[in-house]
Coordinates of C-alpha atoms in Angstrom, one line a residue:
M226 CA -27.6 151.4 104.3
A227 CA -24.9 149.5 102.3
D228 CA -21.4 149.8 103.7
T229 CA -19.6 150.9 100.5
I230 CA -16.9 153.3 99.6
A231 CA -19.6 155.3 97.8
Q232 CA -21.5 155.7 101.0
R233 CA -18.4 156.6 102.9
F234 CA -17.8 159.4 100.5
R235 CA -20.8 161.1 102.2
S236 CA -19.1 161.0 105.5
V237 CA -15.9 162.5 104.0
V238 CA -18.0 165.4 102.7
G239 CA -19.8 165.7 106.0
H240 CA -16.7 166.7 107.9
G241 CA -16.8 170.1 106.3
K242 CA -13.0 170.5 106.4
Q243 CA -11.4 173.6 105.0
D244 CA -8.2 171.6 104.5
A245 CA -9.4 168.1 103.5
I246 CA -6.5 168.1 101.1
L247 CA -3.1 169.8 101.0
T248 CA -1.6 170.0 97.5
K249 CA 1.7 171.5 96.4
E250 CA 1.2 174.1 93.7
S251 CA 3.5 176.9 92.5
G252 CA 6.0 176.2 95.2
S253 CA 3.8 176.0 98.3
Y254 CA 1.0 173.9 99.8
R255 CA -2.5 175.1 99.5
P256 CA -5.8 173.6 100.9
I257 CA -8.7 172.1 99.1
S258 CA -11.9 172.0 101.2
S259 CA -14.1 168.9 101.4
A260 CA -16.9 170.9 99.8
E261 CA -14.7 171.7 96.8
L262 CA -13.5 168.1 96.6
E263 CA -17.2 167.0 96.5
R264 CA -18.0 169.5 93.7
R265 CA -15.1 168.2 91.6
C266 CA -16.0 164.6 92.3
V267 CA -19.7 165.1 91.4
R268 CA -18.7 166.9 88.2
L269 CA -16.3 164.2 87.2
H270 CA -18.8 161.4 88.1
L271 CA -21.4 163.0 85.9
A272 CA -19.0 163.5 83.0
L273 CA -17.9 159.9 83.1
R274 CA -21.5 158.7 82.9
S275 CA -22.3 161.1 80.2
A276 CA -19.5 159.6 78.2
G277 CA -21.0 156.2 78.5
V278 CA -18.9 154.9 81.3
G279 CA -21.1 153.4 84.0
K280 CA -21.5 150.8 86.7
G281 CA -19.4 147.7 86.2
D282 CA -17.1 149.3 83.6
K283 CA -13.4 149.4 84.2
F284 CA -11.4 152.6 84.1
A285 CA -7.7 152.8 84.9
L286 CA -5.7 155.3 86.9
L287 CA -2.1 155.9 85.8
S288 CA -0.8 158.6 88.2
E289 CA 1.4 159.6 91.0
N290 CA -0.2 160.6 94.3
R291 CA -2.0 163.9 93.9
W292 CA -5.5 165.4 94.6
E293 CA -6.7 164.4 91.2
W294 CA -6.1 160.7 92.0
A295 CA -8.5 161.0 95.0
A296 CA -11.1 162.9 93.0
A297 CA -11.0 160.4 90.1
D298 CA -11.2 157.5 92.5
F299 CA -14.2 158.8 94.5
A300 CA -15.9 159.8 91.2
M301 CA -15.6 156.2 90.1
M302 CA -16.5 154.6 93.4
T303 CA -19.7 156.7 93.6
A304 CA -20.7 155.6 90.1
G305 CA -20.0 151.9 90.6
I306 CA -17.1 152.1 88.0
I307 CA -14.3 149.6 88.7
S308 CA -11.0 151.4 89.2
V309 CA -7.8 149.8 87.9
P310 CA -4.8 151.6 89.4
I311 CA -1.5 151.2 87.6
Y312 CA 2.0 152.0 89.0
P313 CA 3.2 155.2 87.2
N314 CA 6.8 153.9 87.0
L315 CA 5.8 151.0 84.7
P316 CA 7.0 151.1 81.1
A317 CA 4.6 151.4 78.2
D318 CA 4.5 147.7 77.4
Q319 CA 3.5 146.7 80.9
V320 CA 0.9 149.5 81.1
G321 CA -0.5 148.2 77.9
Y322 CA -0.7 144.6 79.2
L323 CA -2.7 145.8 82.3
L324 CA -5.0 148.0 80.3
K325 CA -5.7 145.1 77.9
H326 CA -6.1 142.4 80.5
S327 CA -8.5 144.5 82.6
G328 CA -10.5 145.6 79.6
A329 CA -10.4 149.2 80.8
K330 CA -12.7 151.5 78.8
G331 CA -10.5 154.5 79.6
V332 CA -7.6 155.8 81.6
F333 CA -6.7 158.8 83.8
C334 CA -3.1 159.9 83.2
S335 CA -1.3 162.4 85.4
T336 CA 1.3 163.9 83.0
A337 CA 2.2 164.1 79.3
G338 CA 4.7 161.4 79.9
Q339 CA 2.1 159.0 81.2
V340 CA -0.2 159.9 78.3
E341 CA 2.6 159.1 75.9
K342 CA 2.9 155.6 77.3
V343 CA -0.8 155.0 76.6
L344 CA -0.7 156.5 73.1
E345 CA 2.3 154.2 72.3
V346 CA 0.2 151.1 72.9
Q347 CA -3.3 152.4 72.2
E348 CA -3.7 150.6 68.9
Q349 CA -3.4 147.3 70.8
L350 CA -6.3 148.3 73.1
P351 CA -9.7 147.9 71.3
D352 CA -11.6 148.5 74.5
L353 CA -9.9 151.7 75.4
G354 CA -11.9 154.8 74.6
Q355 CA -11.3 157.9 76.7
V356 CA -7.8 159.2 77.8
I357 CA -8.1 161.9 80.4
S358 CA -5.1 163.9 81.4
F359 CA -4.6 165.7 84.8
D360 CA -1.9 168.0 83.3
P361 CA -2.6 169.9 80.1
V362 CA -1.4 168.1 76.9
S363 CA -1.5 169.1 73.3
D364 CA -3.0 165.9 71.8
D365 CA -6.6 166.5 70.5
G366 CA -7.5 162.9 71.3
V367 CA -6.8 163.5 75.0
T368 CA -9.4 165.1 77.3
P369 CA -8.1 167.5 79.9
L370 CA -9.5 166.9 83.4
S371 CA -10.1 170.7 83.8
A372 CA -12.8 170.4 81.1
L373 CA -14.7 167.8 83.1
I374 CA -14.7 169.6 86.4
A375 CA -15.4 173.2 85.2
D376 CA -16.5 175.8 87.6
G377 CA -20.1 175.9 88.9
E378 CA -22.1 173.9 91.3
P379 CA -24.1 170.9 90.0
G380 CA -27.8 171.6 89.6
A381 CA -30.6 169.9 91.5
D382 CA -31.2 167.4 88.7
E383 CA -27.5 166.6 88.5
R384 CA -27.3 166.1 92.3
A385 CA -30.3 163.8 92.2
S386 CA -28.7 161.7 89.4
F387 CA -25.5 161.6 91.4
D388 CA -27.3 160.4 94.6
E389 CA -29.3 157.8 92.7
A390 CA -26.1 156.3 91.2
L391 CA -24.3 156.4 94.5
D392 CA -27.1 154.6 96.3
A393 CA -27.2 151.9 93.6
V394 CA -23.7 150.8 94.5
G395 CA -23.9 147.5 96.5
E396 CA -21.5 146.0 99.0
S397 CA -20.8 143.0 96.8
D398 CA -20.1 145.1 93.7
L399 CA -16.5 145.0 92.5
A400 CA -14.8 148.2 93.5
S401 CA -11.2 147.8 92.2
I402 CA -8.9 145.4 90.3
I403 CA -5.5 145.9 91.8
Y404 CA -2.6 144.2 90.0
T405 CA 0.0 142.8 92.4
S406 CA 3.5 144.0 91.5
G407 CA 4.7 140.4 92.4
T408 CA 8.2 139.3 93.0
T409 CA 7.7 136.4 90.5
G410 CA 5.4 135.6 87.6
V411 CA 2.7 137.5 85.7
P412 CA 0.8 140.2 87.6
K413 CA -2.5 139.0 89.1
G414 CA -5.5 141.3 89.2
V415 CA -6.9 141.1 92.8
M416 CA -10.6 141.7 92.7
L417 CA -11.7 143.7 95.8
S418 CA -15.4 144.5 96.4
H419 CA -16.8 147.6 98.1
A420 CA -17.4 145.4 101.2
N421 CA -13.8 144.1 101.2
I422 CA -12.3 147.6 101.2
S423 CA -14.9 149.2 103.4
S424 CA -14.5 146.5 106.1
N425 CA -10.8 147.3 106.2
I426 CA -11.5 151.0 106.5
R427 CA -13.7 150.1 109.5
D428 CA -11.6 147.4 111.1
A429 CA -8.0 148.3 110.3
S430 CA -7.5 150.1 113.7
I431 CA -5.2 152.8 112.2
P432 CA -5.0 155.4 115.0
V433 CA -6.3 158.5 113.2
S434 CA -8.5 161.4 114.3
R435 CA -9.8 164.7 112.8
E436 CA -6.8 166.6 114.2
D437 CA -4.3 164.5 112.2
V438 CA -2.4 165.4 109.0
G439 CA -1.4 162.4 107.0
L440 CA 1.4 162.6 104.5
S441 CA 0.6 160.4 101.5
F442 CA 3.7 159.2 99.6
L443 CA 3.5 155.5 99.1
P444 CA 2.0 154.8 95.6
L445 CA -1.8 155.1 95.8
C446 CA -2.0 152.2 93.4
H447 CA -0.8 150.1 96.4
I448 CA -3.7 149.1 98.6
A449 CA -1.8 150.0 101.8
E450 CA -1.6 153.7 101.0
R451 CA -5.1 153.7 99.5
I452 CA -6.6 152.3 102.7
A453 CA -4.6 154.8 104.8
D454 CA -5.9 157.7 102.7
Y455 CA -9.5 156.4 102.9
V456 CA -9.1 156.2 106.7
Y457 CA -7.7 159.8 106.8
F458 CA -10.7 161.1 104.7
V459 CA -13.3 159.1 106.6
H460 CA -12.0 160.3 110.0
G461 CA -11.8 163.9 108.9
A462 CA -8.0 164.1 108.9
T463 CA -6.1 166.2 106.4
V464 CA -4.5 164.4 103.5
A465 CA -1.3 166.0 102.3
Y466 CA 0.3 164.7 99.1
A467 CA 4.0 164.5 98.8
E468 CA 5.4 165.8 95.5
S469 CA 7.3 162.5 94.9
I470 CA 9.1 159.8 96.9
D471 CA 12.3 161.9 96.5
T472 CA 10.9 165.0 98.2
V473 CA 9.3 163.2 101.3
A474 CA 11.9 164.7 103.7
A475 CA 11.3 168.3 102.4
N476 CA 7.5 167.8 102.2
M477 CA 7.5 166.6 105.8
G478 CA 9.1 169.8 106.9
E479 CA 6.5 171.8 105.0
V480 CA 3.2 170.1 106.0
R481 CA 4.5 168.8 109.4
P482 CA 2.4 165.6 109.3
T483 CA 1.3 163.7 112.4
V484 CA 0.9 160.3 110.8
A485 CA 2.3 158.6 107.7
V486 CA 2.5 155.1 106.2
G487 CA 5.8 153.8 104.9
V488 CA 7.4 150.5 103.8
P489 CA 10.4 149.2 105.8
R490 CA 12.8 150.5 103.1
F491 CA 11.7 154.1 104.0
Y492 CA 12.5 153.6 107.7
E493 CA 15.8 151.8 106.8
K494 CA 16.9 154.8 104.8
V495 CA 16.0 157.3 107.5
H496 CA 17.9 155.2 110.1
D497 CA 20.9 154.8 107.8
R498 CA 21.1 158.5 107.1
V499 CA 21.0 159.3 110.8
M500 CA 23.7 156.8 111.6
A501 CA 25.8 157.9 108.7
A502 CA 25.6 161.5 109.8
M503 CA 26.6 160.5 113.3
A504 CA 29.6 158.5 112.0
L505 CA 30.8 161.8 110.5
A506 CA 29.9 164.0 113.5
P507 CA 32.5 165.4 115.9
P508 CA 33.4 162.9 118.7
L509 CA 31.5 164.8 121.4
R510 CA 28.3 165.1 119.4
R511 CA 28.6 161.4 118.4
K512 CA 29.0 160.4 122.1
I513 CA 25.9 162.4 123.1
F514 CA 23.8 160.8 120.4
H515 CA 24.8 157.3 121.4
W516 CA 24.3 158.1 125.1
A517 CA 20.8 159.5 124.3
L518 CA 19.9 156.4 122.2
S519 CA 20.9 154.1 125.1
V520 CA 18.7 156.2 127.4
G521 CA 15.8 156.0 125.0
K522 CA 16.1 152.3 124.9
A523 CA 16.4 152.0 128.6
A524 CA 13.1 154.0 128.9
M525 CA 11.2 151.7 126.4
P526 CA 10.0 149.1 128.8
Y527 CA 8.4 151.7 131.1
R528 CA 6.9 153.6 128.1
L529 CA 5.5 150.5 126.5
A530 CA 3.9 149.5 129.8
G531 CA 2.5 153.0 130.3
Q532 CA 4.5 153.5 133.5
P533 CA 6.3 156.6 134.7
L534 CA 10.1 156.6 134.4
P535 CA 12.1 156.2 137.6
G536 CA 13.7 159.3 139.0
L537 CA 17.2 159.3 137.5
L538 CA 16.1 157.7 134.2
S539 CA 13.4 160.4 133.9
I540 CA 16.0 163.2 134.3
K541 CA 18.3 161.5 131.7
H542 CA 15.4 161.0 129.3
A543 CA 14.4 164.7 129.6
L544 CA 17.9 165.7 128.8
A545 CA 18.2 163.2 125.9
E546 CA 14.8 164.6 124.6
K547 CA 16.1 168.2 124.6
L548 CA 19.6 167.5 123.2
V549 CA 18.9 164.8 120.6
F550 CA 15.3 163.4 120.2
S551 CA 13.4 166.7 119.6
K552 CA 16.0 167.8 117.0
L553 CA 15.8 164.5 115.1
R554 CA 12.0 164.6 115.1
G555 CA 12.2 168.2 114.0
R556 CA 13.8 167.0 110.7
L557 CA 10.5 165.1 110.1
G558 CA 8.4 168.2 110.8
G559 CA 8.3 167.8 114.5
R560 CA 4.7 166.6 114.9
V561 CA 4.8 162.9 113.9
R562 CA 3.1 161.0 116.6
V563 CA 2.9 157.6 114.8
F564 CA 4.2 155.9 111.7
I565 CA 2.6 152.8 110.2
S566 CA 4.7 150.2 108.5
G567 CA 3.6 147.5 106.0
A568 CA 4.2 145.6 102.8
A569 CA 7.2 143.8 104.2
P570 CA 8.7 142.7 107.6
L571 CA 10.1 145.6 109.6
A572 CA 13.4 144.7 111.3
Q573 CA 13.0 144.7 115.1
H574 CA 16.0 147.0 115.6
L575 CA 14.3 149.6 113.4
G576 CA 11.2 149.5 115.5
E577 CA 13.2 149.9 118.7
F578 CA 15.4 152.7 117.2
F579 CA 12.4 154.8 116.2
Y580 CA 10.5 154.2 119.4
A581 CA 13.5 155.3 121.4
L582 CA 13.5 158.6 119.4
G583 CA 9.8 159.1 120.3
L584 CA 8.6 158.0 116.9
P585 CA 6.5 154.8 117.4
I586 CA 6.0 152.6 114.4
C587 CA 2.8 150.5 114.4
E588 CA 3.8 147.5 112.2
A589 CA 0.9 146.0 110.3
Y590 CA 0.6 142.9 108.1
G591 CA -1.5 141.9 105.2
L592 CA -1.6 141.4 101.4
T593 CA -3.4 143.0 98.5
E594 CA -5.7 140.0 98.6
T595 CA -6.8 140.9 102.2
S596 CA -7.6 144.5 101.5
P597 CA -4.9 144.6 103.0
V598 CA -4.7 144.6 106.8
I599 CA -4.9 141.4 108.7
S600 CA -3.1 142.5 111.9
I601 CA -1.6 145.7 113.3
N602 CA 0.3 146.6 116.5
P603 CA -1.8 148.8 118.8
L604 CA -0.2 152.2 119.4
D605 CA -0.5 151.7 123.2
A606 CA 0.7 148.1 123.2
I607 CA 3.4 147.7 120.5
R608 CA 5.3 144.4 120.6
F609 CA 8.5 144.6 118.6
G610 CA 9.3 141.7 116.3
T611 CA 5.6 141.0 115.7
V612 CA 3.0 142.4 113.2
G613 CA 0.5 143.0 116.0
K614 CA -2.9 141.6 116.8
I615 CA -5.5 140.3 114.4
I616 CA -8.0 143.1 113.6
P617 CA -11.7 142.7 114.4
N618 CA -13.9 140.4 112.2
V619 CA -10.9 138.7 110.8
E620 CA -9.8 135.1 111.7
V621 CA -6.3 133.7 111.5
R622 CA -5.1 130.1 111.9
I623 CA -1.8 128.5 111.4
A624 CA -1.7 125.4 109.1
D625 CA 0.3 122.3 109.9
D626 CA 3.2 123.5 107.8
G627 CA 3.2 126.9 109.5
E628 CA 1.5 128.8 106.8
I629 CA -0.8 131.7 107.9
L630 CA -4.4 131.3 106.7
A631 CA -7.0 134.1 107.0
R632 CA -10.7 134.6 106.5
G633 CA -13.1 137.5 106.9
P634 CA -14.9 140.2 105.1
N635 CA -11.6 141.6 103.8
I636 CA -10.7 138.5 101.7
M637 CA -10.7 139.2 97.9
Q638 CA -13.3 137.9 95.5
G639 CA -10.5 136.2 93.5
Y640 CA -8.0 137.0 90.7
Y641 CA -9.5 138.6 87.6
R642 CA -9.7 136.1 84.7
M643 CA -7.5 133.7 86.6
E644 CA -9.7 131.0 88.1
E645 CA -6.9 128.4 88.4
Q646 CA -4.6 130.8 90.4
T647 CA -7.6 131.7 92.6
A648 CA -8.2 128.1 93.4
E649 CA -4.6 127.7 94.4
V650 CA -4.8 130.2 97.3
M651 CA -8.4 129.7 98.4
D652 CA -9.5 126.7 100.6
G653 CA -13.2 127.4 101.0
D654 CA -13.3 130.8 102.9
W655 CA -9.7 130.5 104.0
F656 CA -7.0 132.4 102.1
H657 CA -3.5 131.0 102.0
T658 CA -1.2 133.9 102.6
G659 CA 2.0 132.1 101.6
D660 CA 3.7 133.4 104.7
I661 CA 5.1 131.3 107.6
G662 CA 4.4 132.5 111.1
G663 CA 2.8 131.9 114.4
L664 CA 0.6 133.4 117.2
D665 CA 1.8 133.9 120.7
D666 CA -0.2 133.5 123.9
D667 CA -1.3 137.1 123.8
G668 CA -2.6 136.9 120.2
Y669 CA 0.3 138.7 118.5
L670 CA 1.2 137.5 115.1
S671 CA 4.8 136.9 113.9
I672 CA 6.0 136.3 110.4
T673 CA 9.2 134.2 110.0
D674 CA 9.4 133.8 106.2
R675 CA 7.7 133.4 102.9
K676 CA 6.8 129.7 102.3
K677 CA 8.2 129.7 98.8
D678 CA 11.4 131.4 99.9
L679 CA 12.6 128.6 102.1
F680 CA 15.9 127.3 100.7
K681 CA 17.3 123.8 100.8
T682 CA 21.1 123.6 100.8
S683 CA 22.9 120.9 99.0
G684 CA 23.4 119.3 102.5
G685 CA 19.6 119.0 102.9
K686 CA 19.2 121.8 105.5
Y687 CA 16.4 124.3 105.2
V688 CA 17.4 128.0 105.4
A689 CA 14.9 130.8 105.8
P690 CA 16.5 133.9 104.2
A691 CA 14.4 136.7 105.6
P692 CA 15.6 136.5 109.3
I693 CA 19.2 136.3 108.0
E694 CA 18.7 139.3 105.7
S695 CA 17.0 141.3 108.5
R696 CA 20.0 140.5 110.8
L697 CA 22.5 141.7 108.1
K698 CA 20.5 144.9 107.5
S699 CA 20.8 145.8 111.2
S700 CA 24.4 146.8 110.4
N701 CA 24.9 150.4 109.5
L702 CA 27.2 149.2 106.8
V703 CA 24.5 147.2 105.0
E704 CA 21.8 148.9 102.9
L705 CA 20.3 145.7 101.4
A706 CA 21.2 142.0 101.6
V707 CA 20.0 139.0 99.5
V708 CA 20.8 135.5 100.8
V709 CA 21.8 132.8 98.3
A710 CA 21.5 129.2 99.5
E711 CA 19.3 127.1 97.3
R712 CA 21.1 123.9 96.3
R713 CA 24.4 125.4 97.5
N714 CA 26.7 123.9 100.1
F715 CA 26.6 127.0 102.3
P716 CA 24.7 130.4 102.4
S717 CA 26.2 133.5 100.9
A718 CA 24.9 137.0 100.5
L719 CA 24.8 139.7 97.9
I720 CA 25.2 143.0 99.8
V721 CA 24.5 146.5 98.7
P722 CA 26.6 148.5 101.2
A723 CA 25.3 151.7 103.0
Y724 CA 27.8 153.8 101.1
E725 CA 27.9 156.8 103.3
A726 CA 28.9 154.8 106.3
L727 CA 31.3 152.5 104.4
R728 CA 33.0 155.4 102.7
A729 CA 33.4 157.2 106.1
W730 CA 35.1 154.1 107.4
A731 CA 37.3 153.8 104.3
D732 CA 38.4 157.4 104.6
S733 CA 39.3 156.8 108.2
Q734 CA 41.6 154.0 107.1
G735 CA 43.2 156.0 104.3
I736 CA 41.5 153.9 101.6
A737 CA 40.8 156.1 98.5
S738 CA 38.4 155.1 95.7
A739 CA 37.2 156.9 92.6
D740 CA 33.7 155.3 92.7
N741 CA 31.6 152.6 94.4
A742 CA 32.9 149.9 92.1
E743 CA 36.5 150.6 93.2
L744 CA 35.5 150.8 96.8
C745 CA 33.7 147.4 96.6
G746 CA 36.7 145.9 94.9
D747 CA 39.2 146.8 97.6
P748 CA 40.1 143.6 99.6
R749 CA 40.3 145.6 102.8
V750 CA 36.8 146.9 102.4
Q751 CA 35.5 143.4 101.6
A752 CA 37.3 142.0 104.7
H753 CA 35.7 144.7 106.9
V754 CA 32.2 144.1 105.7
M755 CA 32.8 140.3 105.9
A756 CA 33.9 140.7 109.5
E757 CA 30.7 142.6 110.3
V758 CA 28.7 139.8 108.7
E759 CA 30.5 137.1 110.7
S760 CA 29.8 139.0 113.9
L761 CA 26.1 139.3 113.1
C762 CA 25.8 135.6 112.3
E763 CA 27.9 134.1 115.1
D764 CA 25.0 132.9 117.2
M765 CA 23.2 131.3 114.3
A766 CA 23.3 127.6 113.5
S767 CA 26.3 126.7 111.4
F768 CA 24.3 125.9 108.3
E769 CA 22.6 129.3 108.5
R770 CA 25.7 131.4 108.7
V771 CA 26.7 133.5 105.7
K772 CA 30.1 132.2 104.8
K773 CA 30.9 134.5 101.8
I774 CA 29.6 137.8 100.3
A775 CA 29.8 139.8 97.2
L776 CA 29.5 143.6 97.4
I777 CA 27.2 145.2 94.8
P778 CA 28.4 148.6 93.5
Q779 CA 25.0 150.0 92.7
D780 CA 21.8 150.2 94.7
F781 CA 18.8 148.0 93.7
S782 CA 16.1 149.9 92.0
I783 CA 12.7 149.5 90.4
E784 CA 14.1 150.7 87.1
G785 CA 16.9 148.1 87.3
G786 CA 14.4 145.3 87.9
E787 CA 15.7 144.3 91.3
L788 CA 12.8 145.8 93.2
T789 CA 9.0 145.8 92.9
P790 CA 7.1 149.1 93.0
T791 CA 6.5 148.4 96.7
M792 CA 10.3 148.0 97.2
K793 CA 10.3 144.2 97.7
V794 CA 13.3 142.4 96.3
R795 CA 12.7 140.3 93.1
R796 CA 14.9 137.4 94.0
G797 CA 14.7 135.8 90.6
E798 CA 15.8 138.9 88.8
V799 CA 18.6 139.6 91.3
Y800 CA 19.9 136.0 91.0
E801 CA 19.8 136.3 87.2
K802 CA 21.4 139.7 87.0
Y803 CA 24.2 138.9 89.4
A804 CA 24.7 135.3 88.3
E805 CA 28.4 136.0 87.6
E806 CA 28.9 137.4 91.1
I807 CA 27.1 134.4 92.6
D808 CA 29.2 131.9 90.6
G809 CA 32.3 133.7 91.7
I810 CA 31.3 133.2 95.4
Y811 CA 31.1 129.4 94.9
A812 CA 33.9 129.0 92.4

């Protein structure tokens, strides 16, 4: 039998879960059973085919994470329809470009706002036919999803038609075109087959079982969350959808997940909020927290090795668990047993911090082009500072220039309608990741930088920005850091401060400010942050040390253009937007 996402849908249904999905409606979470999910998917599958959308056609998904996303995706996968997920925070012109480039015959939209984006550019889209809305809208040209999944079980003939179409989907058939958000250039449509994605569901080694509840909050149009959700479904776990990225903390308290996937930015924010809260806590509470954290870190070598804690350390750890760790975990629902991190490098200090609290993070590595997982840290053998071991059936080798190359069943079919760009990254079966790294003697992979991000100073020295930025972000005063060095005579950094912690320090020094801009402009604040930067860089080579900084009064954002939808920094946009600040550094 073919190993396709379509066939895996049968295993999803076979679990017979009463709470296959948890969705927030009317102020509370309610379950959707696997049987009801199947009924809706079959109905939608048949409706799409009745409307003339069939195997090999493209159909877009413009929606936040919600149960309808999963239903639409499975309906398309079982019909052999090629899904084109689009980030819901993109503006209308970018949505229009992706719909036109992909040749989508229709689009699912979550809300009236998303429908409006499509209608704004619809005249430019000759291939676009159906517009289906998850939420009710008043436009007569838009089909409500509710009309396509009306009550009632499909009949025997309808079931037979569904099964026939499902079985006709082949492993080499194109399953999805996923447009990379990209930190530079035009988005590229990564073509992933059913075999590509299904191999990663099988081999990714994400530690999930039927008893788990996974909170889905990274955008499902990103392959990392999509694979995670597939793994949840296939293993019979419950998938709970967060209302939005802004409500993750509250939703964690409501659904009490046991597993979740996040990008490093998410873990940075959790860490920074904890540290900022401790900076404002009474002295005794602050002292207990830092004592507990030191105990947690002292216990790490034993826990990582699977060994019992020595007598006195065991007593201290039990006390730290009662006084601090259990309470902090309680804020995340109290049941999280593992986090997964991907999409960008996770700073080592963050992995150690969460592990000390009893919240292990299994860092993984991969790209959209690799479906996405290439490697992942095993839960029982985490090695901080690495992205884990290569997953089964995937090979990795390090090129002479240090670039990581990968091949296996997870490697994409190519970039849609971009043969030249495909040829640039494929060398036979080997995919050029663009990342620099290495393998240690135990087979753990480490990433040191992006190949294209290596800077050359005016003195001829090469500087890798990622390790420096990671070092700077380890400070509780630094939210984000972007290193500047290309063709400059020394490295500098644009820094977005962690404002809660910085303002707490300023208040303790009697430094008043009306807003962030005034705070950043105060010479005493600048000197304090610069002293912290110098301390963090003191053991670096002289040509790597950050010599000057500029404090940025506002956080980077997707809307502002500084971040991609997966929270990666767009260096080019940052350098252009803050050119005046950079010129001021080197004036």
